[in-house]
Short mmCIF file of C-alpha atoms in Angstrom, two decimals:
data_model
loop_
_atom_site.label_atom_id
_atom_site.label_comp_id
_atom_site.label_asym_id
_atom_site.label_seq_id
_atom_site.Cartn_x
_atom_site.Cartn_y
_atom_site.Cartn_z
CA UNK A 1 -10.60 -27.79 -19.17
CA UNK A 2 -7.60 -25.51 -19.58
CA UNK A 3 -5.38 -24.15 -16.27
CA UNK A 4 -6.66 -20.34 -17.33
CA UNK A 5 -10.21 -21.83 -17.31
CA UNK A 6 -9.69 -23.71 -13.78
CA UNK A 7 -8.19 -20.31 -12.68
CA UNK A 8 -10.91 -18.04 -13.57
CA UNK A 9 -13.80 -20.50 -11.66
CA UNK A 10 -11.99 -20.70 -8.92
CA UNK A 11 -11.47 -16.78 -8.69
CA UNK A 12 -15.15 -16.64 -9.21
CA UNK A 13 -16.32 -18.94 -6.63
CA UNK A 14 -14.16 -17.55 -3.95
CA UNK A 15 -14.32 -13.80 -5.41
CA UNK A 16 -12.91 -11.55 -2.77
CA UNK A 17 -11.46 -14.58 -0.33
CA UNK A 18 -9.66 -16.50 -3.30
CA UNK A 19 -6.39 -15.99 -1.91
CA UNK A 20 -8.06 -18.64 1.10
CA UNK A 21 -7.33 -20.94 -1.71
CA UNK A 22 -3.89 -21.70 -0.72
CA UNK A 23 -3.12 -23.20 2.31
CA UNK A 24 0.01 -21.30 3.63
CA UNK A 25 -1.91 -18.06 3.38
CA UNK A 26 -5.38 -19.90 4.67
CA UNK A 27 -2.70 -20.84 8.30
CA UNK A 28 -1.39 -17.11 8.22
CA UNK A 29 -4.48 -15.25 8.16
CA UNK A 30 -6.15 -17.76 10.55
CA UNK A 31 -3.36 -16.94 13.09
CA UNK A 32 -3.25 -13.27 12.21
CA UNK A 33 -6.79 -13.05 12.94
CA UNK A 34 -6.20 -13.74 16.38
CA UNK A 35 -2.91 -11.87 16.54
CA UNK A 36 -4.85 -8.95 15.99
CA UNK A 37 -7.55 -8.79 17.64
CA UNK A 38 -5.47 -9.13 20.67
CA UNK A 39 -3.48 -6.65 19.29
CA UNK A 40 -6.17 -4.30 19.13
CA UNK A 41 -7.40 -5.17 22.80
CA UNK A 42 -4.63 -4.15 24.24
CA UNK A 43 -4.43 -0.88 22.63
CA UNK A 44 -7.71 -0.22 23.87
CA UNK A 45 -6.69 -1.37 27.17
CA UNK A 46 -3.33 0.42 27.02
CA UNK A 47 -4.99 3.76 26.09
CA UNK A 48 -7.49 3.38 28.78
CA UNK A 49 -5.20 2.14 31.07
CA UNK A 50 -2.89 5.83 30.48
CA UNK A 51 -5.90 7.48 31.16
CA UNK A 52 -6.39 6.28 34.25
CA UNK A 53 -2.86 6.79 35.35
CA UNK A 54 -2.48 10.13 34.41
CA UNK A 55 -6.18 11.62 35.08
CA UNK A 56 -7.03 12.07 31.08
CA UNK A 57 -3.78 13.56 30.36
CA UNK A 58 -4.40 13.84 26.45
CA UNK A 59 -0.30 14.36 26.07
CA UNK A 60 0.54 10.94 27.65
CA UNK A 61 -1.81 8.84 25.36
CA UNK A 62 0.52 10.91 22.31
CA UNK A 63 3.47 9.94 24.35
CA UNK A 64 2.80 6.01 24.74
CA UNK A 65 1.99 6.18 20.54
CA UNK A 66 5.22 7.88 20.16
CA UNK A 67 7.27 5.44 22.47
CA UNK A 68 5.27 2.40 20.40
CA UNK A 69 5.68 3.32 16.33
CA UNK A 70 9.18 5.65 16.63
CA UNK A 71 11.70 2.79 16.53
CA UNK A 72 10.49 2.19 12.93
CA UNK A 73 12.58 5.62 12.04
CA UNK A 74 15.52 3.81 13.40
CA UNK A 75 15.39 0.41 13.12
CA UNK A 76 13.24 -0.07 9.98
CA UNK A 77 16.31 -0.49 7.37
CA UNK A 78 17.46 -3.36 9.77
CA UNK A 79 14.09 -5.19 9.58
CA UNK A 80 14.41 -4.33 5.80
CA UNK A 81 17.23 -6.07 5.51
CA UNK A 82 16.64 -8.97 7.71
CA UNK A 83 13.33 -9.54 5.37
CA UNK A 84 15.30 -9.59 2.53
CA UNK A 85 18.18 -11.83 4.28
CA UNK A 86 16.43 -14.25 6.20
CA UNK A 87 13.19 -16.25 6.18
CA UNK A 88 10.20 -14.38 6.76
CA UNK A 89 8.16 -17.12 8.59
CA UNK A 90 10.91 -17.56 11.04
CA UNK A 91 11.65 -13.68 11.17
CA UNK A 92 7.86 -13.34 12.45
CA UNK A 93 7.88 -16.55 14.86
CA UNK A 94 10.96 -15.05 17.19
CA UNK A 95 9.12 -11.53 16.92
CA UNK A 96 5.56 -12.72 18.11
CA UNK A 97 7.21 -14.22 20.96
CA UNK A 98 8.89 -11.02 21.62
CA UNK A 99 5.13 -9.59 21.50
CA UNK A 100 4.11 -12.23 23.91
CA UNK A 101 6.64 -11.88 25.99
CA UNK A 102 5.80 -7.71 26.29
CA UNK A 103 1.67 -8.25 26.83
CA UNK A 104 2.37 -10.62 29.84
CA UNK A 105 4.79 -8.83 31.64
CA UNK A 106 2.22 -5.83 31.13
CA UNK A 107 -0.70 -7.60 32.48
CA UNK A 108 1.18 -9.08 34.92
CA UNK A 109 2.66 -5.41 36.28
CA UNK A 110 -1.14 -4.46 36.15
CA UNK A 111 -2.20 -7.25 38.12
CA UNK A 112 -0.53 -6.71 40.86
CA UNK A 113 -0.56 -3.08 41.39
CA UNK A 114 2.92 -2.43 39.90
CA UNK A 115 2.05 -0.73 37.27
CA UNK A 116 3.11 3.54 36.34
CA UNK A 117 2.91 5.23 33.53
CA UNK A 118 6.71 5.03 33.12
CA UNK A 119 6.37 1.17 32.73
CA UNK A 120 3.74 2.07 30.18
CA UNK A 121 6.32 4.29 28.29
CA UNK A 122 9.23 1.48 28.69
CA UNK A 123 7.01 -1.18 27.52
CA UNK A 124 5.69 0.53 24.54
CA UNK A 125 9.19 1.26 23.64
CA UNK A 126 10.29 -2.37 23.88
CA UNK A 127 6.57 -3.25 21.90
CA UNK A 128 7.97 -0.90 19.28
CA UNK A 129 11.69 -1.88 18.76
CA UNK A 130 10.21 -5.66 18.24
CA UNK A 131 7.11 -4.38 15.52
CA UNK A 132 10.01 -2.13 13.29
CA UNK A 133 12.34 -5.50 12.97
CA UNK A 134 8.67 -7.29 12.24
CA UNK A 135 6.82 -5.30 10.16
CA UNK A 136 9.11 -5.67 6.84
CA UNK A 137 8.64 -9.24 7.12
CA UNK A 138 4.75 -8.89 8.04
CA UNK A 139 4.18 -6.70 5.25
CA UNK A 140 5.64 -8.51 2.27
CA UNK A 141 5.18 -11.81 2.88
CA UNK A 142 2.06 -11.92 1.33
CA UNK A 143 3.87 -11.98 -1.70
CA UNK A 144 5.26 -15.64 -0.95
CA UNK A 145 2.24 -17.17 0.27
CA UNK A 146 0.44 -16.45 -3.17
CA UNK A 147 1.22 -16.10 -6.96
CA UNK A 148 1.66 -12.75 -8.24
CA UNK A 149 -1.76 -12.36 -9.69
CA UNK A 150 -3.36 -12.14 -6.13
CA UNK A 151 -0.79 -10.33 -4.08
CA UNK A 152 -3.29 -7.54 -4.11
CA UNK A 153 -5.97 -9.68 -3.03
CA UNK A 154 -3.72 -11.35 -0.39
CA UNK A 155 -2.76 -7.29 0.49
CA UNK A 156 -6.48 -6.41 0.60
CA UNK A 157 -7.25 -9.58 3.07
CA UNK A 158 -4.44 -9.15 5.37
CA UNK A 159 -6.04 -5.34 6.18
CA UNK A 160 -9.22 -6.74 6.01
CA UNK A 161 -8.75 -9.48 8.93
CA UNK A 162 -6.32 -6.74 10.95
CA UNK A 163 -9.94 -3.97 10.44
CA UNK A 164 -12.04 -7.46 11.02
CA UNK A 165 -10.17 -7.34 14.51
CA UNK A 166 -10.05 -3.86 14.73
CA UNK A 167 -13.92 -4.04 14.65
CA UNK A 168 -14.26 -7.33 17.36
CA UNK A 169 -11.06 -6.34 19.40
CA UNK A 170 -12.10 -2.89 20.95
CA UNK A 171 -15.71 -4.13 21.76
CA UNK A 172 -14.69 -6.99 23.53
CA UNK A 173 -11.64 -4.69 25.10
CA UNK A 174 -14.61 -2.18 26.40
CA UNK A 175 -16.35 -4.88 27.74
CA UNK A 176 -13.76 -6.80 29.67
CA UNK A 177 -12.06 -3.76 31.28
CA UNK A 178 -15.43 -2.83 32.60
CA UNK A 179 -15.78 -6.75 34.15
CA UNK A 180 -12.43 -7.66 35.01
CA UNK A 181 -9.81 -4.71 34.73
CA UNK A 182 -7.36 -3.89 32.13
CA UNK A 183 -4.21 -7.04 33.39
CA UNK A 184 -6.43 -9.88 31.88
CA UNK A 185 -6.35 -8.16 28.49
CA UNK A 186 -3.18 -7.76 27.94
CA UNK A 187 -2.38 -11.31 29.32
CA UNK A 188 -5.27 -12.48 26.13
CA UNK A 189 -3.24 -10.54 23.76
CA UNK A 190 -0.28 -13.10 24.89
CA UNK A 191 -1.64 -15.78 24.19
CA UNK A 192 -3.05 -14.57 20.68
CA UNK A 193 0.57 -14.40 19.94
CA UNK A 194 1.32 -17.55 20.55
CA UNK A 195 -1.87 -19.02 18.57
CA UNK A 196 0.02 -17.47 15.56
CA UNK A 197 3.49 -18.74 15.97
CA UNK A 198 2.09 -22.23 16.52
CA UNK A 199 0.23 -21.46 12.94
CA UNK A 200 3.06 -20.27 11.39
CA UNK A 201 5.38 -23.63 12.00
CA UNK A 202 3.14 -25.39 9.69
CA UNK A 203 3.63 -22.87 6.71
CA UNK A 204 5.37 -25.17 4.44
CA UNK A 205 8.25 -23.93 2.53
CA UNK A 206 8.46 -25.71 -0.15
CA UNK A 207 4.75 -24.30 -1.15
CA UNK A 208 5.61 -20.64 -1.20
CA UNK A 209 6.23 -18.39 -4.40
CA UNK A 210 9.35 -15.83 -4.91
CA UNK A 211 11.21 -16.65 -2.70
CA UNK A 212 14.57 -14.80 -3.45
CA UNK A 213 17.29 -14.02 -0.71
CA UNK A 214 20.39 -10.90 -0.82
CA UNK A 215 23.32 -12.35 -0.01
CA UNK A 216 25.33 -10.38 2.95
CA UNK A 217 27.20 -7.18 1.08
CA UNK A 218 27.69 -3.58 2.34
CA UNK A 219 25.68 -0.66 0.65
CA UNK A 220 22.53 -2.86 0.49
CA UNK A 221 20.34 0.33 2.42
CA UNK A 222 21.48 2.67 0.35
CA UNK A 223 21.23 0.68 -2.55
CA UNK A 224 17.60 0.73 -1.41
CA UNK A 225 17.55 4.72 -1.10
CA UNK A 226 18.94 4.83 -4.58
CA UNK A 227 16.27 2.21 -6.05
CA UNK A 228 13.41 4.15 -4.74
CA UNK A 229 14.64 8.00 -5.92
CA UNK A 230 14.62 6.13 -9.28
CA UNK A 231 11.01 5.52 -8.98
CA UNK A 232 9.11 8.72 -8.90
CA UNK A 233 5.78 7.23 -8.22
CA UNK A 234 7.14 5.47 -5.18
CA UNK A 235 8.56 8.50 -3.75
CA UNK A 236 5.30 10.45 -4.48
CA UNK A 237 3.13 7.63 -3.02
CA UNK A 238 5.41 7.00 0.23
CA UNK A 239 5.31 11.40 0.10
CA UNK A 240 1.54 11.20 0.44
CA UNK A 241 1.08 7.84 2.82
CA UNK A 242 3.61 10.31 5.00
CA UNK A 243 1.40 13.39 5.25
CA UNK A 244 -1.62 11.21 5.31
CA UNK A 245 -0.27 9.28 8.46
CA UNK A 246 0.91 12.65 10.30
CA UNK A 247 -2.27 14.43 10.23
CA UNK A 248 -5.10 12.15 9.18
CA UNK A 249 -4.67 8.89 10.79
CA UNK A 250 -3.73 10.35 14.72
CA UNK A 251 -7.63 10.49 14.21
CA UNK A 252 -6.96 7.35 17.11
CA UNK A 253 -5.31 9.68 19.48
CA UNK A 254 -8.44 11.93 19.17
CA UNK A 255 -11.35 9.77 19.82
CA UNK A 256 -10.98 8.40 23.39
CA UNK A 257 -10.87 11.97 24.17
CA UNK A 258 -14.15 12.28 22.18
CA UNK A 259 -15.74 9.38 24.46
CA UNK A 260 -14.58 10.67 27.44
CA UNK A 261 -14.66 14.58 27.31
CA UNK A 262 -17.18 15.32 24.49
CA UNK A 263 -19.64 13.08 25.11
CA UNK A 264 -18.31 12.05 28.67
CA UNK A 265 -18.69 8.17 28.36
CA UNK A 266 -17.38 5.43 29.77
CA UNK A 267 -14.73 2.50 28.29
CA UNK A 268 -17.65 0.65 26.70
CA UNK A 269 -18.84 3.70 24.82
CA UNK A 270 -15.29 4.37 23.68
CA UNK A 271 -15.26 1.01 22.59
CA UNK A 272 -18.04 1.43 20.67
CA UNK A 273 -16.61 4.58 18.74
CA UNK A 274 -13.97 2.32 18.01
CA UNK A 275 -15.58 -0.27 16.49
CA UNK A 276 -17.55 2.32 14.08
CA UNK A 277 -14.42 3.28 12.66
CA UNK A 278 -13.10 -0.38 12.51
CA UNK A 279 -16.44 -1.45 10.47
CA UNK A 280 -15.33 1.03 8.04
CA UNK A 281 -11.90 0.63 7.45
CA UNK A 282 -13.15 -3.38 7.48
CA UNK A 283 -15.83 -2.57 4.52
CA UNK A 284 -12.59 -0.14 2.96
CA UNK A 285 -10.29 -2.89 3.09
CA UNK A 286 -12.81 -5.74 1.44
CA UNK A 287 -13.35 -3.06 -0.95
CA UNK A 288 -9.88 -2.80 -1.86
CA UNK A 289 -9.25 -7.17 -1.55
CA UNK A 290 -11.86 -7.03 -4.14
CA UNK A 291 -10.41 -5.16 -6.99
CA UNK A 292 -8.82 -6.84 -9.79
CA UNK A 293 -6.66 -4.79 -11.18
CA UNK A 294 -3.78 -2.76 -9.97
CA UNK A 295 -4.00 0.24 -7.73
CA UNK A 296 -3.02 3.83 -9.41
CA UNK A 297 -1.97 6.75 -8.27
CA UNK A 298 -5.38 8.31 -9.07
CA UNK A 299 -7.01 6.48 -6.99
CA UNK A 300 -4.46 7.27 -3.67
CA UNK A 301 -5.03 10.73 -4.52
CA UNK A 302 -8.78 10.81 -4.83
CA UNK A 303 -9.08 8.54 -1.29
CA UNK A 304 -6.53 10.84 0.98
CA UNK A 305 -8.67 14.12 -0.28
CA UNK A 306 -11.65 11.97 0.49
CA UNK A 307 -10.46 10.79 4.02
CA UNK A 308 -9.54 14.51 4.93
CA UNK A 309 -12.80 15.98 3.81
CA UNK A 310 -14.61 13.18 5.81
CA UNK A 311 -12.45 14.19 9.44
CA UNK A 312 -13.65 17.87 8.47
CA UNK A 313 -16.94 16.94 8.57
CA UNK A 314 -17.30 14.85 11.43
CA UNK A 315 -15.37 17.33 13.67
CA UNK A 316 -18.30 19.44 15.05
CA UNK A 317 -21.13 16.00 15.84
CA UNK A 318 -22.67 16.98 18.60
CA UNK A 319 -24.48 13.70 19.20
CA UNK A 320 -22.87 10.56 20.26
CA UNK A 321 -24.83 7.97 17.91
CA UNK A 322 -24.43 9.96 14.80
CA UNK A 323 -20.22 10.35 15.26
CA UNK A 324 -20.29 6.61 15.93
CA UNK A 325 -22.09 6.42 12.76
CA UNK A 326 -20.02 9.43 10.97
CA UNK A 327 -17.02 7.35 11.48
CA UNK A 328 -18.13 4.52 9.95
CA UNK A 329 -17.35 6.22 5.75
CA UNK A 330 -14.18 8.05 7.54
CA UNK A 331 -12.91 4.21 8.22
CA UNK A 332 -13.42 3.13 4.57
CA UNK A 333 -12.23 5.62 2.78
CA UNK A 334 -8.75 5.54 4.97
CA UNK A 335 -8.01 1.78 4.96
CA UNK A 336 -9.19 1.92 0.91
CA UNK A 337 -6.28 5.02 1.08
CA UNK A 338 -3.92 2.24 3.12
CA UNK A 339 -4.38 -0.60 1.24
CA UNK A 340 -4.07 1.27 -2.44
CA UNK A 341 -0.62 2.43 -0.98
CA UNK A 342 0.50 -0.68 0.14
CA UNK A 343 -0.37 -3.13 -2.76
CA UNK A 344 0.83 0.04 -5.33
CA UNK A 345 4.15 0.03 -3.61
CA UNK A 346 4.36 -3.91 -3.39
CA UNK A 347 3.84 -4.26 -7.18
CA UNK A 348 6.28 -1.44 -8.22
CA UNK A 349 9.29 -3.69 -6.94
CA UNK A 350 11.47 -6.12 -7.58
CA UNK A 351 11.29 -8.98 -4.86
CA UNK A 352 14.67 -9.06 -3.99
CA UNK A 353 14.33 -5.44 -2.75
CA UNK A 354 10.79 -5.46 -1.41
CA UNK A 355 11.75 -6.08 1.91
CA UNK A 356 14.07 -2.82 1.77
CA UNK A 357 11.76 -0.95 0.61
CA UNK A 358 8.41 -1.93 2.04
CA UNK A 359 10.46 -1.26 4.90
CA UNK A 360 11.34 2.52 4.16
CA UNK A 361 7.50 3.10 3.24
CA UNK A 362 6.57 1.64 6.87
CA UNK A 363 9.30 4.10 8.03
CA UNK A 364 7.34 7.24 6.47
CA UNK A 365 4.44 5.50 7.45
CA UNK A 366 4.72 4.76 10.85
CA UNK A 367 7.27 7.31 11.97
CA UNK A 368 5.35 9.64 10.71
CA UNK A 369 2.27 8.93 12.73
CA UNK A 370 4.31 8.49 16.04
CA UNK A 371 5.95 12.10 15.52
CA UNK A 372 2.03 13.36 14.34
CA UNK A 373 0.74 11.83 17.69
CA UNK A 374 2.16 14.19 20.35
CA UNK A 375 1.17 17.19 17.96
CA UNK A 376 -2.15 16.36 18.18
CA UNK A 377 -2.41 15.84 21.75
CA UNK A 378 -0.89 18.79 21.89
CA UNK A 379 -3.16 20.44 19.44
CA UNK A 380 -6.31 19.23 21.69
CA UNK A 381 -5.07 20.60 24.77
CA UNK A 382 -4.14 23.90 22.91
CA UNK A 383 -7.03 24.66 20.60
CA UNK A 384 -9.78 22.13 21.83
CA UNK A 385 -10.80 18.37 20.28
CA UNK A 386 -13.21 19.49 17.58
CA UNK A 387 -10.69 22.13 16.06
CA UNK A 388 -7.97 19.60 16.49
CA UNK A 389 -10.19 17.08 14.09
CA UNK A 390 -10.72 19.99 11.84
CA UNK A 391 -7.03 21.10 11.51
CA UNK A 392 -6.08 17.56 10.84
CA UNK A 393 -8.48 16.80 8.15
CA UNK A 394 -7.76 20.06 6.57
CA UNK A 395 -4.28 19.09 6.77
CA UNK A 396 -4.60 15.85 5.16
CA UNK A 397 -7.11 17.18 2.27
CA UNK A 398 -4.48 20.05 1.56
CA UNK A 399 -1.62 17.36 1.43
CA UNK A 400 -3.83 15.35 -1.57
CA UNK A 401 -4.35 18.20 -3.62
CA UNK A 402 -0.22 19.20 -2.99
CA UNK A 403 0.81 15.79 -4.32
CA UNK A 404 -2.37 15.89 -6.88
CA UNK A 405 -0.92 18.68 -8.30
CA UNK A 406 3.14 17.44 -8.03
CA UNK A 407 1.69 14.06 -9.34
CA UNK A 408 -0.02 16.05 -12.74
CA UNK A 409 3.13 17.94 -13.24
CA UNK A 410 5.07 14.56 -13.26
CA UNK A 411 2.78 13.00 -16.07
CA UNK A 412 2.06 16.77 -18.30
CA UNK A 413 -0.29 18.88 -16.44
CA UNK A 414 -4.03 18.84 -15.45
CA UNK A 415 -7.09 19.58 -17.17
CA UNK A 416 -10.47 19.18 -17.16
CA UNK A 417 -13.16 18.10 -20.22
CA UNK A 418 -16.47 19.11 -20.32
CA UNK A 419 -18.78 16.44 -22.32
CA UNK A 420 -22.26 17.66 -23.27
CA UNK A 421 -24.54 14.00 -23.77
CA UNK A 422 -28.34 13.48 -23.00
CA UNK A 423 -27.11 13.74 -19.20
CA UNK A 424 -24.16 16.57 -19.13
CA UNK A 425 -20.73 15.14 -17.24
CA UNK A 426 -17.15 16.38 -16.28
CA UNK A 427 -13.92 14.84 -16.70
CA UNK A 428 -10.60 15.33 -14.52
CA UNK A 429 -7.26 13.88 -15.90
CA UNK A 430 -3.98 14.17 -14.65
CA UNK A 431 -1.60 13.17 -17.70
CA UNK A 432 -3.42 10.48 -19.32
CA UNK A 433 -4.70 9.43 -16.58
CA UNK A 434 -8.50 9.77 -16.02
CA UNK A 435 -9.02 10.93 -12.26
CA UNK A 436 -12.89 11.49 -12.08
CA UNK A 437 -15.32 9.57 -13.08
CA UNK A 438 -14.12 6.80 -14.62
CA UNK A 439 -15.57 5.82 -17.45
CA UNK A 440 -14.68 3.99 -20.29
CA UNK A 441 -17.43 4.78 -23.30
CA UNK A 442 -16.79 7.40 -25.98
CA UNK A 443 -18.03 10.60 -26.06
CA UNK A 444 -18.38 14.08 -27.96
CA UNK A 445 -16.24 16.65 -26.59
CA UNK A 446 -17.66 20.16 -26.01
CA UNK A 447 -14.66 22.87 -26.41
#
């Protein structure tokens, strides 16, 4: 039996999970389960905990996201580099600890009484100075825990287990902080952190793929800057992940005020909204594990319309069960959005630069959904919850067909073929590129 055939059974026996098959990414994703769904239990306790402090102040909950995801506009280029400098695995062992170290003293302030809104803000600063020096290193090192032909995979399952704990995380959040208080969750998300720097000491090194190191020279960001201008379809993709992130995906500032002041429910119910959302962008990010071939630009396009048409829709649910439901396709058709980005962007590099630059996307990325946060809280407060949904989808559907249209003129224009069969169909390209529906079989063109 050849190597290509040994490849190809194992790919079909472990179909979307066959990046489990190596055992440095089978100890990372084990720990990063946990990671995250501690991760998300504390934001659900955080958020409710802001609430409490501040009597539903909608700004304050925009403020804390601001505080947490801003440092990546400042310090992201610095955790770029030190991905690209130093070893990853190590990189993300002295910044979990940072993470544990954060959580505790939370929970413990909380336990005692201590706790104000301003240790809130200070802590969610501190939380996000450690996650911009982390999240270069968190994002890319996929790529050395697996061989190039399942990086997207590898991609696809890293979203899937962080949406896995988004979906287990908030429910079990909802529930504790209705038994025992908000402290003891943060204090569990501690301990999740260290689960996964124990895991990550047994990586071995000597089993991971392209590996490459930058020695220490001056210019290396802009060097970076320079690389990606070259690259039109990375600047048009890290263009669209920004507007997509501003508008689109604050949808998390907006729905604890949905729980509370739409449908006036309690932390489990919120909880519960959370979850729906989670189970879709889990099912969105499976989706995208699953796909064997490389992500296109069609495809980011056609999802970020998608996700902003969804938040349109959803906006004026007056019942509780059917938003929980609503938000369930609103979840897949974001992460698939996410995920299409991120593996897109990973590909289009060179590894000796993919820290660098998977750093400058999570810039756009992130910073642009901590300076979208406060807008929308302020947008709730000024023109109500629902229309705040509304004006944010719109937003985000309006921002696909922008870069749609930027994206056709890039690759010679846009038009649409009509193709009369026994059943009548439509074709959209952009360029060559087919963008709806895909098909592959010939057919007689009408003109």
């Amino acid at each position: 039996m050849t190597t290509a055939q040994t490849s190809r059974e194992a790919g079909g026996k472990f179909g979307v999970f066959r990046s489990l098959r190596y055992r440095n990414y089978r100890l990372y994703a084990t720990g990063a389960i946990m990671s995250n769904i501690g991760t998300w239990m504390q934001r659900i306790a955080q958020d409710w905990l802001v609430l409490g402090l501040t009597d539903g102040n909608a700004f304050a909950l925009g403020v804390v996201t601001f505080l947490q995801f801003v440092p990546t506009l400042g310090l992201g280029m610095v955790g770029g580099l030190i991905a690209d400098r130093y070893d990853k695995q190590t990189v993300l062992r002295f910044t979990q600890a940072g993470v544990a170290l954060t959580a505790a003293t939370l929970g413990v302030l909380d336990l005692t009484g201590a706790v104000t809104v301003w240790w809130v803000y200070i802590l969610a600063l501190v939380l996000g100075i450690i996650n911009a020096i982390e999240s270069p290193s968190r994002v890319s090192i996929a790529s050395e825990l697996v061989p190039e032909k399942d990086v997207v995979n590898a991609v696809g399952l890293n979203s899937s287990s962080f949406n896995a704990a988004r979906l287990i995380g908030p429910a079990i959040a909802g529930v504790l902080i209705g038994v025992i208080g908000t402290g003891p969750v943060f204090l569990i998300n501690a301990a999740s952190s260290v689960w996964i720097i124990v895991l990550l000491s047994m990586i071995d090194p000597k089993e991971r793929y392209g590996v490459d190191r930058v020695a220490r020279e001056r210019g290396q960001v802009r060097e970076a800057f320079r690389y990606v201008r070259s690259r039109p379809e990375i600047v048009l993709t890290i263009l669209l992940v920004t507007c997509v992130s501003f508008f689109g995906l604050n949808l998390q500032v907006i729905v604890p005020l949905v729980a509370t002041q739409v449908f006036h429910q309690g932390a489990a119910q919120y909880g519960l909204l959370a979850s729906s959302l989670a189970l879709g962008t889990l099912a969105g990010a499976l989706a995208g594990a699953g796909r064997k071939r490389r992500p296109r630009l069609r495809s980011l396009v056609v999802s970020a319309l998608a996700f902003g048409l969804f938040e349109i829709g959803i906006a004026w649910i007056g019942n509780y069960w059917l938003f929980a439901l609503a938000l369930v396709p609103v979840g897949v058709v974001s992460l698939f959005f996410i995920i299409s980005a991120n593996a897109f962007v990973q590909l289009s590099v060179e590894s000796a630069t993919r820290g660098r630059v998977m750093a400058l996307y999570m810039m756009f990325f992130m910073g642009a959904g901590a300076f979208g946060s406060p807008l929308v809280g302020w947008l709730t407060s000024v023109w109500g919850i629902q229309w705040a949904l509304a004006i944010c989808g719109a937003a985000t559907a309006l921002s696909a067909l922008g870069i749609g249209l930027l994206l056709a003129r890039r690759l010679g224009g846009f038009h649409v073929e009509a193709h009369l069969r026994t059943r009548p169909w439509l074709q959209v390209h952009i360029g060559e590129e087919q963008m709806f529906p895909y098909r592959r079989e010939p057919a007689e063109q009408v003109t």
